[in-house]
Coordinates of C-alpha atoms and ligand atoms in Angstrom, one line a residue:
M24 CA 21.6 -25.7 -24.6
M25 CA 18.3 -25.6 -22.9
V26 CA 19.0 -22.9 -20.3
G27 CA 20.7 -20.7 -23.6
A28 CA 17.3 -21.0 -25.4
R29 CA 15.5 -20.4 -22.2
A30 CA 17.8 -17.2 -21.3
L31 CA 17.0 -16.1 -25.1
R32 CA 13.9 -15.9 -25.1
G33 CA 13.7 -14.4 -21.9
A34 CA 15.6 -12.0 -23.2
V35 CA 13.7 -11.2 -26.1
A36 CA 10.6 -11.1 -23.8
L37 CA 12.3 -8.6 -21.7
A38 CA 12.9 -6.2 -24.6
A39 CA 9.7 -6.4 -25.7
A40 CA 8.4 -5.8 -22.2
A41 CA 10.8 -2.4 -22.2
L42 CA 9.1 -1.3 -25.2
L43 CA 5.6 -1.6 -23.4
A44 CA 3.3 2.0 -22.3
A45 CA 4.4 3.1 -19.3
C46 CA 0.5 4.4 -18.0
G47 CA -2.4 1.7 -18.8
S48 CA -6.0 1.7 -17.5
D49 CA -7.8 -1.0 -16.1
S50 CA -8.1 -3.3 -19.0
G51 CA -4.1 -2.9 -19.7
N52 CA -4.9 -1.1 -23.2
T53 CA -1.2 0.1 -23.3
G54 CA 0.3 -3.0 -21.7
G55 CA 1.4 -5.7 -23.4
G56 CA 2.7 -9.6 -23.0
G57 CA 1.3 -11.2 -19.6
G58 CA -2.1 -12.0 -21.3
G59 CA -0.8 -16.0 -22.0
G60 CA -2.9 -15.8 -24.8
G61 CA -6.5 -16.8 -23.3
G62 CA -8.1 -20.2 -22.0
Q63 CA -6.8 -21.6 -18.7
P64 CA -3.8 -20.7 -17.2
A65 CA -1.3 -23.2 -17.1
A66 CA -1.3 -25.6 -14.3
L67 CA 0.8 -25.0 -11.0
E68 CA 2.8 -27.8 -10.2
G69 CA 5.5 -29.3 -7.8
R70 CA 5.1 -29.8 -4.2
G71 CA 8.1 -29.3 -1.4
E72 CA 9.7 -26.3 0.5
I73 CA 9.2 -22.6 -0.4
T74 CA 9.5 -19.2 0.3
F75 CA 7.7 -16.5 1.3
V76 CA 9.2 -13.1 0.6
S77 CA 7.8 -9.9 2.3
G78 CA 8.5 -6.6 3.3
K79 CA 9.3 -6.4 7.2
D80 CA 6.6 -7.7 9.3
T81 CA 5.8 -4.7 11.6
S82 CA 3.2 -6.6 13.0
G83 CA 4.5 -9.4 14.4
N84 CA 2.0 -11.9 13.5
M85 CA 3.2 -13.3 10.3
Q86 CA 5.5 -15.5 11.7
K87 CA 2.6 -17.2 13.6
L88 CA 0.3 -17.7 10.6
I89 CA 3.3 -19.5 8.6
D90 CA 4.4 -21.6 12.0
K91 CA 0.9 -23.0 11.8
W92 CA 0.9 -23.9 8.0
N93 CA 4.4 -25.7 8.7
T94 CA 3.1 -27.8 11.5
D95 CA 0.3 -29.1 9.2
H96 CA 2.6 -29.2 6.4
P97 CA 6.1 -30.8 7.2
T98 CA 7.3 -31.5 3.7
E99 CA 6.0 -28.3 2.6
K100 CA 7.4 -26.2 4.9
V101 CA 7.4 -22.3 4.2
R102 CA 10.2 -20.0 5.5
I103 CA 10.1 -16.3 5.4
V104 CA 12.7 -14.0 3.7
E105 CA 12.4 -10.5 4.9
L106 CA 12.7 -7.9 2.4
P107 CA 13.0 -3.8 3.9
E108 CA 11.0 -2.0 5.5
S109 CA 10.2 0.4 2.5
A110 CA 8.2 -0.1 -0.6
D111 CA 10.7 0.5 -3.0
G112 CA 13.6 -1.3 -1.4
Q113 CA 11.0 -4.3 -1.5
R114 CA 10.3 -4.1 -5.4
Q115 CA 13.7 -3.4 -6.2
Q116 CA 14.9 -7.1 -4.9
M117 CA 12.2 -8.6 -6.1
V118 CA 13.1 -7.2 -9.7
Q119 CA 16.5 -8.2 -9.3
N120 CA 15.4 -11.8 -8.8
A121 CA 13.1 -11.9 -11.5
Q122 CA 15.9 -10.3 -13.7
I123 CA 18.2 -13.4 -12.9
K124 CA 15.4 -15.9 -13.0
S125 CA 16.7 -17.1 -9.6
D126 CA 13.8 -19.6 -8.0
A127 CA 15.0 -18.3 -4.8
Y128 CA 11.5 -16.5 -4.0
T129 CA 8.3 -18.7 -4.5
V130 CA 5.5 -16.4 -3.0
L131 CA 5.7 -12.7 -3.1
N132 CA 3.8 -10.4 -1.1
L133 CA 3.7 -7.9 -4.2
D134 CA 2.4 -3.9 -3.2
V135 CA -0.9 -3.5 -5.2
V136 CA 0.9 -0.9 -7.2
W137 CA 3.2 -3.7 -8.9
T138 CA 0.8 -6.2 -10.4
A139 CA 0.8 -4.6 -14.0
E140 CA 4.6 -4.5 -14.1
F141 CA 5.4 -8.2 -12.8
A142 CA 2.2 -9.7 -14.9
A143 CA 3.7 -7.9 -18.1
N144 CA 6.8 -8.9 -17.8
R145 CA 5.9 -12.5 -16.9
W146 CA 7.8 -12.6 -13.7
V147 CA 4.9 -13.9 -11.8
V148 CA 2.3 -16.6 -13.1
E149 CA -1.6 -16.3 -13.9
L150 CA -3.7 -18.0 -11.0
P151 CA -6.7 -19.9 -11.7
Q152 CA -9.8 -17.6 -11.2
D153 CA -12.0 -20.2 -10.4
Q154 CA -10.1 -21.8 -7.5
F155 CA -10.8 -18.5 -5.4
D156 CA -14.1 -17.2 -4.0
L157 CA -13.2 -13.4 -5.5
D158 CA -17.1 -12.5 -4.6
N159 CA -16.4 -12.7 -1.2
Y160 CA -13.5 -10.2 -1.2
L161 CA -13.9 -6.1 -1.8
K162 CA -14.0 -5.4 -5.4
P163 CA -11.4 -2.6 -5.4
A164 CA -8.9 -4.9 -3.9
V165 CA -9.7 -7.8 -6.5
D166 CA -9.2 -5.0 -9.1
T167 CA -5.7 -4.5 -7.8
A168 CA -4.7 -8.2 -8.5
K169 CA -5.8 -8.1 -12.1
Y170 CA -4.1 -7.4 -15.2
R171 CA -5.5 -7.4 -18.9
D172 CA -8.8 -8.7 -16.9
K173 CA -6.5 -12.3 -15.7
L174 CA -5.9 -12.7 -12.0
Y175 CA -2.2 -12.5 -11.2
A176 CA -2.4 -12.3 -7.3
L177 CA -4.5 -13.1 -4.4
P178 CA -5.3 -9.7 -2.6
V179 CA -4.4 -10.5 1.1
Y180 CA -4.4 -7.0 3.1
G181 CA -6.0 -4.1 2.0
D182 CA -5.2 -0.9 2.9
G183 CA -7.0 2.2 3.1
G184 CA -5.5 5.9 4.5
L185 CA -7.2 7.1 7.8
L186 CA -6.5 10.6 10.0
Y187 CA -5.5 9.5 13.2
Y188 CA -6.4 12.4 15.4
R189 CA -6.4 12.7 19.3
K190 CA -9.7 12.7 20.6
D191 CA -9.1 13.2 24.1
L192 CA -7.4 16.9 23.2
L193 CA -9.8 17.4 20.3
D194 CA -12.8 16.6 23.2
Q195 CA -10.9 19.1 25.2
A196 CA -11.1 21.7 22.8
G197 CA -14.7 21.2 22.5
L198 CA -14.0 20.2 18.6
Q199 CA -15.0 17.5 16.1
P200 CA -12.5 15.5 14.0
P201 CA -12.1 17.7 10.8
K202 CA -13.2 17.3 7.4
T203 CA -11.3 19.9 5.3
W204 CA -7.9 21.2 5.6
T205 CA -9.0 25.0 6.9
E206 CA -10.9 23.1 9.9
L207 CA -7.3 20.6 10.5
I208 CA -5.6 24.0 10.4
A209 CA -8.0 25.6 12.9
A210 CA -8.2 22.6 15.0
C211 CA -4.8 22.5 15.8
Q212 CA -4.8 26.7 16.1
K213 CA -6.7 25.7 18.9
V214 CA -5.8 22.6 20.7
R215 CA -2.2 24.2 20.8
G216 CA -3.9 27.2 22.8
L217 CA -4.2 24.2 25.6
P218 CA -1.7 23.5 28.1
G219 CA 1.1 21.2 27.6
T220 CA 0.3 21.0 23.6
E221 CA 2.4 24.4 22.8
N222 CA 4.8 22.1 21.2
M223 CA 3.0 19.1 19.4
G224 CA 3.2 18.5 15.8
C225 CA -0.2 19.6 13.7
Y226 CA -0.4 16.7 11.3
A227 CA 2.3 14.6 9.4
G228 CA 2.2 11.8 6.6
Q229 CA 4.9 10.0 5.2
F230 CA 7.2 12.6 3.2
E231 CA 10.3 10.7 2.6
K232 CA 11.3 10.2 -1.0
Y233 CA 9.6 6.6 -1.2
E234 CA 6.4 5.0 -2.5
G235 CA 4.8 6.8 0.7
L236 CA 5.4 10.2 -0.7
T237 CA 3.6 9.2 -3.9
V238 CA 0.6 8.0 -2.3
N239 CA 0.5 11.1 0.1
F240 CA 1.1 13.2 -2.9
A241 CA -1.7 11.4 -5.1
E242 CA -3.9 11.8 -2.1
A243 CA -2.7 15.8 -1.5
V244 CA -4.0 16.0 -5.5
Q245 CA -7.6 13.9 -5.2
S246 CA -8.2 15.4 -2.6
A247 CA -8.4 18.8 -4.2
G248 CA -11.0 17.5 -7.4
G249 CA -7.4 16.6 -9.2
T250 CA -5.9 13.5 -10.7
I251 CA -2.4 12.4 -12.1
V252 CA -3.6 10.3 -14.9
N253 CA -6.8 10.5 -16.2
E254 CA -9.0 7.0 -16.7
D255 CA -7.5 6.4 -20.0
G256 CA -4.0 6.8 -18.7
T257 CA -3.0 10.0 -20.1
P258 CA -1.2 12.2 -17.7
A259 CA -3.4 15.3 -16.3
V260 CA -1.4 16.7 -13.4
N261 CA -0.4 19.6 -14.6
S262 CA -3.9 21.1 -13.1
S263 CA -5.0 24.1 -10.8
Q264 CA -6.8 21.3 -8.9
A265 CA -3.3 19.0 -8.4
K266 CA -1.9 22.8 -7.8
T267 CA -4.1 23.2 -4.8
G268 CA -3.4 19.8 -3.6
L269 CA 0.4 19.8 -3.7
D270 CA 0.5 23.6 -2.2
T271 CA -1.7 22.5 1.1
L272 CA 1.5 20.1 1.7
V273 CA 3.7 23.0 0.7
Q274 CA 2.2 25.4 3.1
G275 CA 2.0 22.8 5.8
F276 CA 5.5 22.6 6.1
K277 CA 6.2 26.4 5.5
T278 CA 4.3 27.6 8.0
G279 CA 5.1 24.8 10.4
A280 CA 1.7 23.2 10.7
I281 CA 3.5 20.2 9.3
P282 CA 6.9 19.6 11.6
Q283 CA 10.4 19.5 9.4
Q284 CA 11.3 16.3 10.8
A285 CA 8.4 14.8 9.0
I286 CA 10.2 15.5 5.6
T287 CA 12.2 12.2 6.7
F288 CA 9.2 10.3 8.1
K289 CA 8.1 6.9 6.4
E290 CA 5.1 4.8 8.0
E291 CA 7.3 3.7 11.2
E292 CA 9.2 7.3 11.8
G293 CA 5.6 8.8 12.0
R294 CA 4.0 6.0 13.6
R295 CA 6.7 6.6 16.5
A296 CA 6.1 10.4 16.0
F297 CA 2.3 9.7 17.3
Q298 CA 2.9 7.3 19.4
A299 CA 5.2 9.3 21.5
G300 CA 2.3 12.1 21.7
Q301 CA 4.1 14.2 19.8
L302 CA 1.3 15.1 16.8
L303 CA -2.2 15.5 17.2
F304 CA -3.0 14.3 13.5
H305 CA -1.4 11.6 11.5
R306 CA -2.8 10.1 8.0
Q307 CA -1.2 6.3 8.4
W308 CA -2.5 2.9 7.9
P309 CA -4.8 0.7 9.6
Y310 CA -2.0 -1.0 11.1
Q311 CA -1.0 1.8 13.3
W312 CA -4.5 1.4 15.6
A313 CA -3.5 -2.1 17.3
L314 CA 0.2 -0.8 18.0
A315 CA -0.4 2.7 19.1
N316 CA -3.0 1.1 21.6
K317 CA -0.6 -1.8 23.0
T318 CA -0.3 -1.5 26.7
D319 CA 3.3 -2.8 26.9
G320 CA 4.6 0.9 27.5
S321 CA 5.5 1.8 24.2
S322 CA 3.1 4.4 23.3
Q323 CA 1.9 7.0 25.2
V324 CA -1.8 7.5 23.4
V325 CA -3.3 4.0 24.3
G326 CA -7.3 4.9 24.2
K327 CA -6.7 8.4 23.4
F328 CA -6.9 8.5 19.8
D329 CA -9.8 7.7 17.2
V330 CA -9.6 7.6 13.2
A331 CA -11.9 10.0 10.5
P332 CA -11.7 9.8 7.1
L333 CA -9.0 11.9 4.9
P334 CA -9.5 15.4 4.9
G335 CA -9.8 17.4 1.6
V336 CA -10.5 20.6 0.0
N337 CA -14.1 21.3 0.3
G338 CA -15.3 18.1 2.2
P339 CA -13.6 14.8 3.4
G340 CA -10.8 13.6 0.9
S341 CA -9.7 10.3 -0.2
S342 CA -6.9 8.1 0.2
S343 CA -4.9 6.3 -2.7
L344 CA -5.6 2.5 -2.8
G345 CA -3.4 0.7 -1.0
G346 CA -2.8 -3.2 0.0
H347 CA -0.8 -6.2 -0.3
N348 CA -1.6 -9.1 -3.0
F349 CA 0.2 -12.6 -2.6
A350 CA 1.4 -13.7 -6.3
I351 CA 3.3 -16.8 -7.5
S352 CA 7.2 -16.0 -9.4
A353 CA 7.3 -17.5 -12.5
F354 CA 11.0 -19.0 -11.7
A355 CA 9.8 -20.7 -8.4
K356 CA 9.9 -24.4 -8.0
N357 CA 6.8 -25.8 -5.8
K358 CA 4.1 -23.7 -7.7
A359 CA 1.2 -26.5 -6.2
T360 CA 2.5 -25.8 -2.9
A361 CA 2.4 -22.0 -3.1
L362 CA -0.8 -22.1 -4.5
D363 CA -2.0 -24.1 -1.6
F364 CA -0.3 -21.5 0.8
I365 CA -2.0 -18.4 -0.7
K366 CA -5.4 -19.7 -0.3
Y367 CA -4.2 -20.8 3.3
F368 CA -3.2 -17.6 4.3
S369 CA -6.0 -15.6 3.1
N370 CA -8.8 -17.9 4.2
E371 CA -11.5 -16.4 6.3
D372 CA -10.2 -17.7 9.9
N373 CA -6.8 -16.4 9.5
Q374 CA -7.9 -12.8 7.8
R375 CA -10.1 -12.9 11.2
S376 CA -7.2 -13.5 13.3
N377 CA -4.8 -11.5 11.7
L378 CA -7.0 -8.3 11.6
L379 CA -7.5 -9.2 15.3
A380 CA -3.5 -9.5 15.9
T381 CA -2.4 -6.6 14.1
S382 CA -5.2 -4.2 13.0
Q383 CA -4.7 -4.9 9.6
A384 CA -7.4 -4.6 6.7
P385 CA -9.2 -7.5 5.8
T386 CA -9.5 -8.1 2.4
R387 CA -12.6 -10.2 2.8
T388 CA -15.7 -8.3 3.0
K389 CA -17.7 -10.3 6.0
L390 CA -15.3 -9.4 8.2
Y391 CA -16.1 -5.4 8.2
E392 CA -20.0 -6.6 8.6
D393 CA -18.9 -8.8 11.7
S394 CA -20.2 -7.3 14.8
E395 CA -17.9 -8.8 17.2
L396 CA -15.1 -7.2 15.0
V397 CA -16.8 -4.0 14.6
Q398 CA -16.9 -3.5 18.4
K399 CA -13.1 -4.2 18.8
F400 CA -12.1 -2.4 15.9
P401 CA -14.6 0.9 15.7
Y402 CA -12.9 2.2 13.4
L403 CA -14.4 -0.7 10.6
P404 CA -16.8 1.1 8.8
T405 CA -14.8 4.2 8.1
L406 CA -12.1 2.1 7.0
K407 CA -14.3 0.1 4.6
A408 CA -15.4 3.4 3.4
S409 CA -11.9 4.7 2.8
I410 CA -10.9 1.4 1.0
E411 CA -14.3 1.3 -1.2
G412 CA -14.0 5.3 -1.8
A413 CA -10.4 5.1 -2.7
K414 CA -8.3 5.7 -6.0
P415 CA -5.6 3.7 -7.5
R416 CA -1.9 4.9 -7.9
P417 CA -1.7 5.2 -12.0
K418 CA -1.5 1.6 -13.6
A419 CA 1.8 1.5 -15.4
V420 CA 4.0 -1.7 -16.3
K421 CA 6.7 1.1 -15.8
Y422 CA 5.5 1.7 -12.5
G423 CA 9.1 2.0 -11.0
D424 CA 9.7 5.3 -13.9
V425 CA 6.3 6.5 -12.8
T426 CA 6.4 6.2 -9.2
A427 CA 10.1 8.1 -9.4
A428 CA 9.3 10.7 -11.3
I429 CA 6.4 11.5 -8.9
Q430 CA 8.6 11.0 -5.6
E431 CA 11.2 13.6 -7.7
N432 CA 8.6 16.8 -8.0
A433 CA 6.7 16.0 -4.9
Y434 CA 10.1 16.2 -2.9
A435 CA 11.1 18.9 -4.7
A436 CA 8.3 20.9 -4.1
L437 CA 8.0 19.9 -0.7
T438 CA 11.9 20.9 -0.1
G439 CA 11.2 24.4 -1.4
T440 CA 14.0 23.3 -4.5
K441 CA 11.2 23.5 -7.0
S442 CA 7.8 25.9 -7.0
A443 CA 4.6 23.7 -6.8
D444 CA 3.8 25.2 -10.5
Q445 CA 7.7 23.8 -11.7
A446 CA 7.4 20.6 -10.3
L447 CA 3.8 19.6 -11.5
S448 CA 4.5 20.9 -15.2
D449 CA 8.1 18.9 -15.0
L450 CA 6.3 15.4 -13.8
Q451 CA 3.7 16.2 -16.5
K452 CA 6.4 16.1 -18.9
K453 CA 7.9 13.4 -17.3
L454 CA 5.1 11.4 -17.2
E455 CA 3.9 12.3 -20.9
E456 CA 7.6 11.1 -22.0
L457 CA 6.8 7.4 -20.1
T458 CA 3.3 6.8 -21.6
K459 CA 5.0 7.7 -25.2
Q460 CA 7.7 5.4 -25.0
Ligands
GLC791 C1 1.5 0.3 2.5 C2 -0.1 0.0 1.2 C3 1.1 0.0 0.0 C4 2.1 1.5 -0.1 C5 3.1 1.5 1.1 C6 3.7 3.1 0.5 O1 2.5 -1.0 2.5 O2 -0.5 -0.9 1.7 O3 0.2 -0.3 -0.9 O4 2.4 1.1 -1.6 O5 2.5 1.7 1.7 O6 4.5 3.2 1.9

């Protein structure tokens, strides 16, 4: 009986959620649901074993932090449930788990772009803001964890795009890192005149049809002065600026500045190519720094690269805001343990040791100003600027549909099955449809 009533309430909530508008502004004025009606969020209760559900840990440090927690909390152990490497694969499994209201997943490592969807559908619980020192976190990261001004997750990993470049080769060619696309292409031409570099790829990012393509498309558009949706959530991607941005990538593939195989690159494929010395420039997140500097023989470019801000059309470009927030599944048991675990994972000591071990971007502001850390990771000021100047991807309750439309049209333009004009006008129409629903 009880289960039946609960399931019915769930179905009504889902039906209501299905009617929600797709794109919303920061205040979530086109969304609905997840508000909880004001006042304090419900108390998070229950202690015992929990799971931590996350994309594949390419850094190798996650289990170490969890082992430490488990030693200190023998009756509240955490077990990692490892999901696929790609963001879309992770989202799909988390959504399925929520739709069947399974208690198998407790703490969710959510991509920053999923907060609106998970909060509006009430798949995650509201967190007690007063129990977190949010003032000590980077503001753009905190904003990604909120929906309709309420907190649904804690930002644990930041992410900002960086232009990795082969400093050794630019030095040999007497060049500074490029600030614009035109300078980047000119730098490639000059470096390719050096002995042994003729077969190097000039530039790659993430161009496979998945969330990484949405990121790279958004960056190309905004680095040319365009936007996918306006601040008020209305689609505005069919613009001459967006066309200029998309064309830089389309032309990159056409002229060979972007090697053909980059159409299959997600983060890890590109990282392997950069580490094998096959790329002069690579758009990538900060985690690549530590891995490409590893001295175990896995990287050919140890000490040979540096990072710069992403290039733009008339000057430096800007990053799409990335990162990961930890949230608690609404269907999980032991939510009190989950809350403590989230606080533990994101405390200053752990963010610091995680940065030292992995070069992943912290979300605590102080660590970017720590002189010992800046000495070890000279890219930290560039990274902080990248995150602070980054633009969020569209905030959408139906984010899955929005990103699928972006991916489909961007991919069609990059592979030449649609012109850039057609792709942008189709995308605009699709986004308008999704906004109207
Ligand atoms: C990184 C970013 C995330 C982004 C994803 C795309 O994990 O932190 O925000 O969506 O890459 O592949």
